[in-house]
């Protein structure tokens, strides 16, 4: 087999929390009167909380102090966590769960590589607490995607080299991170259109024909 492990992005790949990120940022942006739409939101995929805020504030007129920015990011995270509270195992699609189980049955190790600091809470909500072999997330990195750090850490936790792992992403920043780290990648949505993607996919279960 080509790969020994697969490293999955979380938001927009394992579950649809990318939509909740959008809704929470939209609520925050509306509150401070800054224009924000789904196109701008696509630039936030894979990008850290504070860097996402900077992108949103590009459309604002006001200059915010570091302390005010911390408060805005915190406010968005509160809105986001309210939305996460309602998540259950029903928010994990059978397509994703069945594909993960089939990949594991092939002998592959499965890991998470996400910029989110809410990763472990989300996995618990959707019934995947303890499911993945290793988790690399926003709590163990300094640089977020397109820097490869989160994936390199995941490979290190697995005890494997980047060439032995494949990254699955929905974000352009994530595909770039994989490429810079020396990983092959499979892309969904926006990520499927990225020039550096190894395997563009239409749907998650396409992974079964890629590995
Ligand atoms: C990534 C999302 O997975 O996590 C980004 O694609 C998000 O949109 C980032 O900004 C950080 O998430 P969190 O939960 O730590 O604010
Ligand atoms: Mg994503």
Tab-separated table of C-alpha atoms and ligand atoms in Angstrom:
chain	number	residue	atom	x	y	z
A	1	UNK	CA	0.000	0.000	0.000
A	2	UNK	CA	1.205	3.543	-0.766
A	3	UNK	CA	0.426	5.088	2.608
A	4	UNK	CA	0.692	4.037	6.228
A	5	UNK	CA	-1.525	6.784	7.610
A	6	UNK	CA	-4.080	9.413	6.678
A	7	UNK	CA	-4.151	12.810	8.378
A	8	UNK	CA	-7.562	14.489	8.256
A	9	UNK	CA	-8.430	18.121	8.601
A	10	UNK	CA	-11.494	18.417	10.874
A	11	UNK	CA	-13.664	21.456	10.000
A	12	UNK	CA	-15.242	20.886	6.586
A	13	UNK	CA	-13.766	17.400	6.163
A	14	UNK	CA	-14.854	15.165	9.061
A	15	UNK	CA	-17.829	17.370	9.947
A	16	UNK	CA	-19.553	20.545	8.747
A	17	UNK	CA	-18.287	22.860	11.506
A	18	UNK	CA	-16.975	25.130	8.724
A	19	UNK	CA	-20.596	26.359	8.462
A	20	UNK	CA	-20.678	27.146	12.209
A	21	UNK	CA	-17.385	29.069	11.925
A	22	UNK	CA	-19.046	31.131	9.184
A	23	UNK	CA	-22.195	31.791	11.216
A	24	UNK	CA	-20.217	32.793	14.322
A	25	UNK	CA	-17.909	35.174	12.396
A	26	UNK	CA	-20.938	36.615	10.563
A	27	UNK	CA	-22.654	37.383	13.880
A	28	UNK	CA	-19.508	39.066	15.217
A	29	UNK	CA	-18.912	41.047	11.989
A	30	UNK	CA	-22.559	42.231	11.881
A	31	UNK	CA	-22.272	43.357	15.494
A	32	UNK	CA	-19.322	45.640	14.737
A	33	UNK	CA	-20.699	46.685	11.322
A	34	UNK	CA	-17.993	45.061	9.153
A	35	UNK	CA	-18.935	43.539	5.782
A	36	UNK	CA	-18.463	39.754	5.670
A	37	UNK	CA	-19.701	37.138	3.205
A	38	UNK	CA	-19.148	33.509	2.204
A	39	UNK	CA	-16.476	34.395	-0.322
A	40	UNK	CA	-14.389	36.120	2.347
A	41	UNK	CA	-15.177	33.158	4.614
A	42	UNK	CA	-13.458	30.802	2.147
A	43	UNK	CA	-10.192	32.624	2.879
A	44	UNK	CA	-10.550	31.684	6.565
A	45	UNK	CA	-10.574	27.929	5.965
A	46	UNK	CA	-7.636	26.355	7.786
A	47	UNK	CA	-6.460	29.728	9.097
A	48	UNK	CA	-6.095	30.343	12.856
A	49	UNK	CA	-8.657	32.288	14.900
A	50	UNK	CA	-6.583	35.484	15.230
A	51	UNK	CA	-5.430	35.448	11.586
A	52	UNK	CA	-9.072	34.936	10.524
A	53	UNK	CA	-10.051	38.012	12.526
A	54	UNK	CA	-7.335	40.066	10.796
A	55	UNK	CA	-8.733	39.046	7.385
A	56	UNK	CA	-12.271	40.056	8.454
A	57	UNK	CA	-11.095	43.417	9.802
A	58	UNK	CA	-9.514	44.262	6.412
A	59	UNK	CA	-13.056	45.327	5.451
A	60	UNK	CA	-13.543	47.546	8.504
A	61	UNK	CA	-12.656	51.201	8.887
A	62	UNK	CA	-11.694	51.170	12.530
A	63	UNK	CA	-8.294	50.227	13.964
A	64	UNK	CA	-8.549	47.910	16.954
A	65	UNK	CA	-6.070	47.524	19.804
A	66	UNK	CA	-4.611	44.071	20.511
A	67	UNK	CA	-6.845	43.835	23.576
A	68	UNK	CA	-9.969	44.680	21.550
A	69	UNK	CA	-8.977	42.079	18.946
A	70	UNK	CA	-8.604	39.455	21.684
A	71	UNK	CA	-12.115	40.358	22.871
A	72	UNK	CA	-13.586	40.095	19.373
A	73	UNK	CA	-11.971	36.690	18.810
A	74	UNK	CA	-13.209	35.556	22.206
A	75	UNK	CA	-16.723	36.771	21.386
A	76	UNK	CA	-16.687	34.818	18.105
A	77	UNK	CA	-15.480	31.720	19.922
A	78	UNK	CA	-18.373	32.041	22.408
A	79	UNK	CA	-20.890	32.212	19.532
A	80	UNK	CA	-19.131	29.246	17.902
A	81	UNK	CA	-19.166	27.142	21.069
A	82	UNK	CA	-22.905	27.804	21.497
A	83	UNK	CA	-23.428	26.242	18.047
A	84	UNK	CA	-21.148	23.303	18.915
A	85	UNK	CA	-23.269	22.559	22.008
A	86	UNK	CA	-26.073	21.292	19.759
A	87	UNK	CA	-23.861	18.848	17.855
A	88	UNK	CA	-24.400	15.116	18.351
A	89	UNK	CA	-23.295	11.892	16.699
A	90	UNK	CA	-25.990	12.638	14.101
A	91	UNK	CA	-23.663	15.359	12.799
A	92	UNK	CA	-21.215	12.661	11.726
A	93	UNK	CA	-22.393	11.395	8.347
A	94	UNK	CA	-22.550	7.672	7.731
A	95	UNK	CA	-20.442	8.245	4.588
A	96	UNK	CA	-17.600	9.694	6.673
A	97	UNK	CA	-17.876	7.114	9.463
A	98	UNK	CA	-18.098	4.129	7.084
A	99	UNK	CA	-15.139	5.420	5.040
A	100	UNK	CA	-13.019	5.926	8.165
A	101	UNK	CA	-13.847	2.405	9.354
A	102	UNK	CA	-13.001	0.949	5.923
A	103	UNK	CA	-9.654	2.798	5.808
A	104	UNK	CA	-8.804	1.512	9.269
A	105	UNK	CA	-9.772	-2.016	8.200
A	106	UNK	CA	-7.174	-1.701	5.405
A	107	UNK	CA	-4.557	-1.257	8.155
A	108	UNK	CA	-4.113	2.504	7.876
A	109	UNK	CA	-3.473	4.686	10.933
A	110	UNK	CA	-5.877	7.623	11.173
A	111	UNK	CA	-4.947	11.029	12.598
A	112	UNK	CA	-6.312	14.567	12.845
A	113	UNK	CA	-4.396	17.664	11.664
A	114	UNK	CA	-6.560	20.708	12.483
A	115	UNK	CA	-5.778	24.352	13.339
A	116	UNK	CA	-8.726	24.396	15.747
A	117	UNK	CA	-8.359	24.658	19.503
A	118	UNK	CA	-11.889	23.195	19.759
A	119	UNK	CA	-10.889	19.915	18.038
A	120	UNK	CA	-11.182	17.552	21.009
A	121	UNK	CA	-14.543	19.012	22.087
A	122	UNK	CA	-15.947	18.616	18.557
A	123	UNK	CA	-14.719	15.017	18.286
A	124	UNK	CA	-16.451	14.276	21.586
A	125	UNK	CA	-19.695	15.892	20.415
A	126	UNK	CA	-19.838	13.797	17.232
A	127	UNK	CA	-18.987	10.556	19.018
A	128	UNK	CA	-15.368	10.239	17.837
A	129	UNK	CA	-13.625	10.809	21.187
A	130	UNK	CA	-10.729	8.333	21.328
A	131	UNK	CA	-11.313	7.184	17.724
A	132	UNK	CA	-8.219	8.651	16.044
A	133	UNK	CA	-4.747	7.205	16.638
A	134	UNK	CA	-3.206	10.673	17.060
A	135	UNK	CA	-4.451	14.264	17.213
A	136	UNK	CA	-2.448	17.323	16.183
A	137	UNK	CA	-4.470	20.519	16.624
A	138	UNK	CA	-4.475	24.234	17.408
A	139	UNK	CA	-3.278	23.520	20.946
A	140	UNK	CA	0.096	22.115	19.839
A	141	UNK	CA	1.153	24.515	17.076
A	142	UNK	CA	2.593	28.008	16.788
A	143	UNK	CA	2.057	28.529	13.034
A	144	UNK	CA	-1.215	27.707	11.307
A	145	UNK	CA	-1.794	26.503	7.713
A	146	UNK	CA	-0.371	27.172	5.090
A	147	UNK	CA	2.583	26.474	7.401
A	148	UNK	CA	3.012	22.665	7.519
A	149	UNK	CA	3.564	22.530	11.303
A	150	UNK	CA	0.228	20.905	12.237
A	151	UNK	CA	0.753	18.058	9.728
A	152	UNK	CA	4.451	17.606	10.534
A	153	UNK	CA	3.465	17.273	14.219
A	154	UNK	CA	0.797	14.708	13.302
A	155	UNK	CA	3.369	12.655	11.351
A	156	UNK	CA	5.796	12.939	14.256
A	157	UNK	CA	3.093	11.759	16.728
A	158	UNK	CA	2.473	8.784	14.401
A	159	UNK	CA	6.208	8.054	14.159
A	160	UNK	CA	6.035	8.304	10.342
A	161	UNK	CA	7.618	10.448	7.639
A	162	UNK	CA	5.470	12.849	5.541
A	163	UNK	CA	5.891	10.588	2.497
A	164	UNK	CA	4.167	7.768	4.387
A	165	UNK	CA	1.091	9.898	5.157
A	166	UNK	CA	-1.635	11.476	3.068
A	167	UNK	CA	-3.432	14.687	4.081
A	168	UNK	CA	-7.167	15.225	3.468
A	169	UNK	CA	-8.284	18.862	3.238
A	170	UNK	CA	-11.105	21.208	2.220
A	171	UNK	CA	-8.924	24.357	2.332
A	172	UNK	CA	-6.455	25.822	-0.114
A	173	UNK	CA	-4.269	26.802	2.873
A	174	UNK	CA	-4.345	23.154	3.964
A	175	UNK	CA	-3.255	21.794	0.573
A	176	UNK	CA	-0.403	24.320	0.497
A	177	UNK	CA	0.612	23.265	4.010
A	178	UNK	CA	0.624	19.607	2.967
A	179	UNK	CA	2.686	20.377	-0.128
A	180	UNK	CA	5.242	22.437	1.818
A	181	UNK	CA	5.544	19.657	4.385
A	182	UNK	CA	6.234	16.985	1.745
A	183	UNK	CA	2.827	15.249	1.996
A	184	UNK	CA	0.581	14.096	-0.832
A	185	UNK	CA	-2.979	15.323	-0.437
A	186	UNK	CA	-6.616	14.690	-1.281
A	187	UNK	CA	-8.842	17.745	-1.653
A	188	UNK	CA	-12.572	18.351	-1.273
A	189	UNK	CA	-14.513	21.473	-2.315
A	190	UNK	CA	-12.257	24.520	-2.754
A	191	UNK	CA	-9.210	22.357	-2.059
A	192	UNK	CA	-9.975	20.130	-5.060
A	193	UNK	CA	-9.322	23.130	-7.333
A	194	UNK	CA	-5.926	23.915	-5.816
A	195	UNK	CA	-2.964	23.416	-8.181
A	196	UNK	CA	-0.874	21.585	-5.554
A	197	UNK	CA	-3.513	18.946	-4.712
A	198	UNK	CA	-2.498	15.345	-5.516
A	199	UNK	CA	-6.022	13.836	-5.694
A	200	UNK	CA	-9.018	16.126	-6.302
A	201	UNK	CA	-12.164	14.425	-4.933
A	202	UNK	CA	-15.921	14.969	-5.310
A	203	UNK	CA	-16.826	13.256	-2.082
A	204	UNK	CA	-15.246	11.845	1.076
A	205	UNK	CA	-15.786	8.203	0.116
A	206	UNK	CA	-13.588	8.738	-2.999
A	207	UNK	CA	-10.706	8.215	-0.569
A	208	UNK	CA	-11.292	4.491	-0.806
A	209	UNK	CA	-10.223	4.484	-4.435
A	210	UNK	CA	-7.231	6.773	-3.800
A	211	UNK	CA	-5.355	4.762	-1.146
B	1	LIG	C1	-9.715	25.609	11.272
B	1	LIG	C2	-10.838	26.305	10.548
B	1	LIG	O1	-9.949	24.236	11.261
B	1	LIG	O2	-9.630	26.057	12.623
B	1	LIG	C3	-10.669	27.803	10.639
B	1	LIG	O3	-10.846	25.904	9.191
B	1	LIG	C4	-10.564	28.221	12.102
B	1	LIG	O4	-11.765	28.434	10.029
B	1	LIG	C5	-9.411	27.465	12.769
B	1	LIG	O5	-10.329	29.624	12.219
B	1	LIG	C6	-9.256	27.789	14.256
B	1	LIG	O6	-10.375	27.293	14.945
B	1	LIG	P1	-10.723	27.601	16.458
B	1	LIG	O7	-11.820	26.607	16.775
B	1	LIG	O8	-9.485	27.349	17.283
B	1	LIG	O9	-11.169	29.018	16.534
B	2	LIG	MG1	-11.094	22.647	6.918
